[in-house]
Short mmCIF file of C-alpha atoms in Angstrom, two decimals:
data_model
loop_
_atom_site.label_atom_id
_atom_site.label_comp_id
_atom_site.label_asym_id
_atom_site.label_seq_id
_atom_site.Cartn_x
_atom_site.Cartn_y
_atom_site.Cartn_z
CA MET A 1041 -2.86 13.40 24.86
CA GLU A 1042 -5.43 13.15 22.07
CA LYS A 1043 -4.94 10.32 19.59
CA VAL A 1044 -4.84 11.75 16.04
CA SER A 1045 -6.43 9.58 13.37
CA PRO A 1046 -4.48 8.97 10.13
CA LYS A 1047 -7.33 10.54 8.18
CA LYS A 1048 -6.94 13.80 10.10
CA LEU A 1049 -3.16 13.63 9.84
CA LEU A 1050 -2.92 13.34 6.02
CA SER A 1051 -5.37 14.06 3.27
CA ALA A 1052 -5.35 12.05 0.06
CA GLN A 1053 -3.80 15.03 -1.69
CA ILE A 1054 -0.83 15.13 0.72
CA ILE A 1055 -0.26 11.35 0.43
CA ASP A 1056 -0.29 11.75 -3.38
CA LEU A 1057 2.28 14.57 -3.23
CA ILE A 1058 4.57 12.50 -1.01
CA ARG A 1059 4.21 9.49 -3.30
CA TYR A 1060 4.86 11.54 -6.42
CA SER A 1061 7.97 13.17 -4.89
CA LEU A 1062 9.36 9.82 -3.66
CA HIS A 1063 9.00 8.32 -7.13
CA THR A 1064 10.28 11.26 -9.19
CA MET A 1065 13.09 12.89 -7.21
CA GLN A 1066 16.65 11.89 -7.90
CA TYR A 1067 18.48 13.99 -5.24
CA GLY A 1068 17.07 16.29 -2.64
CA TYR A 1069 14.95 16.63 0.48
CA LEU A 1070 11.28 16.45 1.43
CA VAL A 1071 10.45 18.37 4.61
CA LEU A 1072 7.04 17.70 6.15
CA THR A 1073 6.01 20.20 8.89
CA VAL A 1074 3.49 19.04 11.50
CA GLN A 1075 1.48 21.30 13.75
CA ASP A 1076 -1.34 20.17 16.06
CA GLY A 1077 -0.95 16.62 14.71
CA CYS A 1078 -1.61 17.66 11.06
CA VAL A 1079 0.81 18.11 8.15
CA ILE A 1080 0.57 21.81 7.37
CA LYS A 1081 3.45 22.21 4.91
CA MET A 1082 5.60 20.17 2.54
CA GLU A 1083 8.83 21.58 1.17
CA ARG A 1084 10.57 19.89 -1.76
CA THR A 1085 14.12 20.78 -2.47
CA GLU A 1086 15.46 18.99 -5.50
CA LYS A 1087 19.05 18.96 -6.57
CA PHE A 1088 20.30 18.22 -10.06
CA ILE A 1089 23.84 16.79 -10.24
CA PHE A 1090 25.78 17.28 -13.49
CA SER A 1091 28.86 15.14 -14.03
CA SER A 1092 30.86 13.72 -16.87
CA LYS A 1093 29.93 10.24 -15.68
CA ASN A 1094 26.23 10.70 -16.52
CA LYS A 1095 26.06 10.87 -20.27
CA THR A 1096 22.36 10.05 -20.52
CA GLY A 1097 21.11 13.46 -19.25
CA TYR A 1098 18.16 14.11 -16.99
CA ILE A 1099 16.00 11.12 -16.31
CA VAL A 1100 12.24 11.61 -16.43
CA ARG A 1101 10.54 9.00 -14.28
CA ASP A 1102 6.97 7.78 -14.59
CA VAL A 1103 5.00 7.63 -11.38
CA PRO A 1104 3.80 4.07 -10.69
CA ALA A 1105 0.20 3.70 -9.56
CA GLY A 1106 1.10 1.87 -6.41
CA GLN A 1107 2.64 2.92 -3.08
CA HIS A 1108 6.32 3.72 -2.75
CA ALA A 1109 8.28 1.13 -0.74
CA PHE A 1110 9.04 3.77 2.06
CA GLN A 1111 5.58 5.38 2.09
CA SER A 1112 4.27 3.25 4.98
CA ARG A 1113 7.44 3.94 7.04
CA ILE A 1114 7.02 7.71 6.49
CA LEU A 1115 3.34 7.54 7.55
CA ALA A 1116 4.31 5.54 10.64
CA GLN A 1117 6.89 8.23 11.56
CA LEU A 1118 4.26 10.95 11.23
CA GLN A 1119 1.81 9.04 13.46
CA GLY A 1120 1.77 10.58 16.92
CA LEU A 1121 3.91 13.57 15.97
CA MET A 1122 2.07 16.63 17.25
CA TYR A 1123 4.68 19.35 16.50
CA GLY A 1124 7.90 19.10 14.47
CA GLN A 1125 9.29 17.97 11.16
CA LEU A 1126 10.04 14.89 9.19
CA ILE A 1127 12.98 15.32 6.78
CA ILE A 1128 13.40 12.72 4.06
CA ARG A 1129 16.75 12.73 2.20
CA ILE A 1130 16.78 11.17 -1.25
CA GLU A 1131 20.02 10.15 -2.91
CA ASP A 1132 20.22 8.59 -6.40
CA GLY A 1133 16.44 8.10 -6.43
CA LYS A 1134 16.45 6.13 -3.16
CA VAL A 1135 15.48 7.21 0.36
CA GLU A 1136 18.71 7.44 2.25
CA GLN A 1137 17.63 8.95 5.55
CA ILE A 1138 14.52 9.89 7.56
CA GLU A 1139 15.12 12.46 10.29
CA LYS A 1140 12.36 13.27 12.82
CA THR A 1141 12.51 16.44 14.88
CA GLU A 1142 9.78 16.58 17.56
CA LYS A 1143 8.85 19.73 19.41
CA ARG A 1144 6.93 19.55 22.66
CA ARG A 1145 4.64 22.27 24.00
CA ILE A 1146 5.15 22.85 27.74
CA ASN A 1147 2.43 24.40 29.78
CA GLU A 1148 3.33 27.60 31.64
CA GLN A 1149 2.49 25.95 34.93
CA GLU A 1150 4.95 23.06 34.49
CA GLY A 1151 8.27 23.51 36.25
CA ILE A 1152 6.93 25.86 38.94
CA LEU A 1153 7.22 23.10 41.61
CA GLY A 1154 10.36 21.49 40.23
CA ASP A 1155 8.58 19.16 37.79
CA GLY A 1156 9.20 19.26 34.10
CA ILE A 1157 12.20 20.89 32.51
#
């Protein structure tokens, strides 16, 4: 298996989008789709929760210049992922869960002689 360099995996623009979303989202999901070892799509689903407890209204957050605390963990999870998704759940402005779904490509020849799946 070919080793994918972090530079090939994520461009600076993708890293900035991830960092921005981690800093600004209050509730929601980030879904990073990986194909051939490269992030090809990022979906951002943001939820807005309205309750009588929150009297201050919607909070607009500034994006700090530095890295988010979970950014290095997310990049580590993406490392080595050839096909699949990384789903990041954000609850109350904090990363609550990181879910990794990995898909593996199986050659047509595998399994013919009882090996593989």
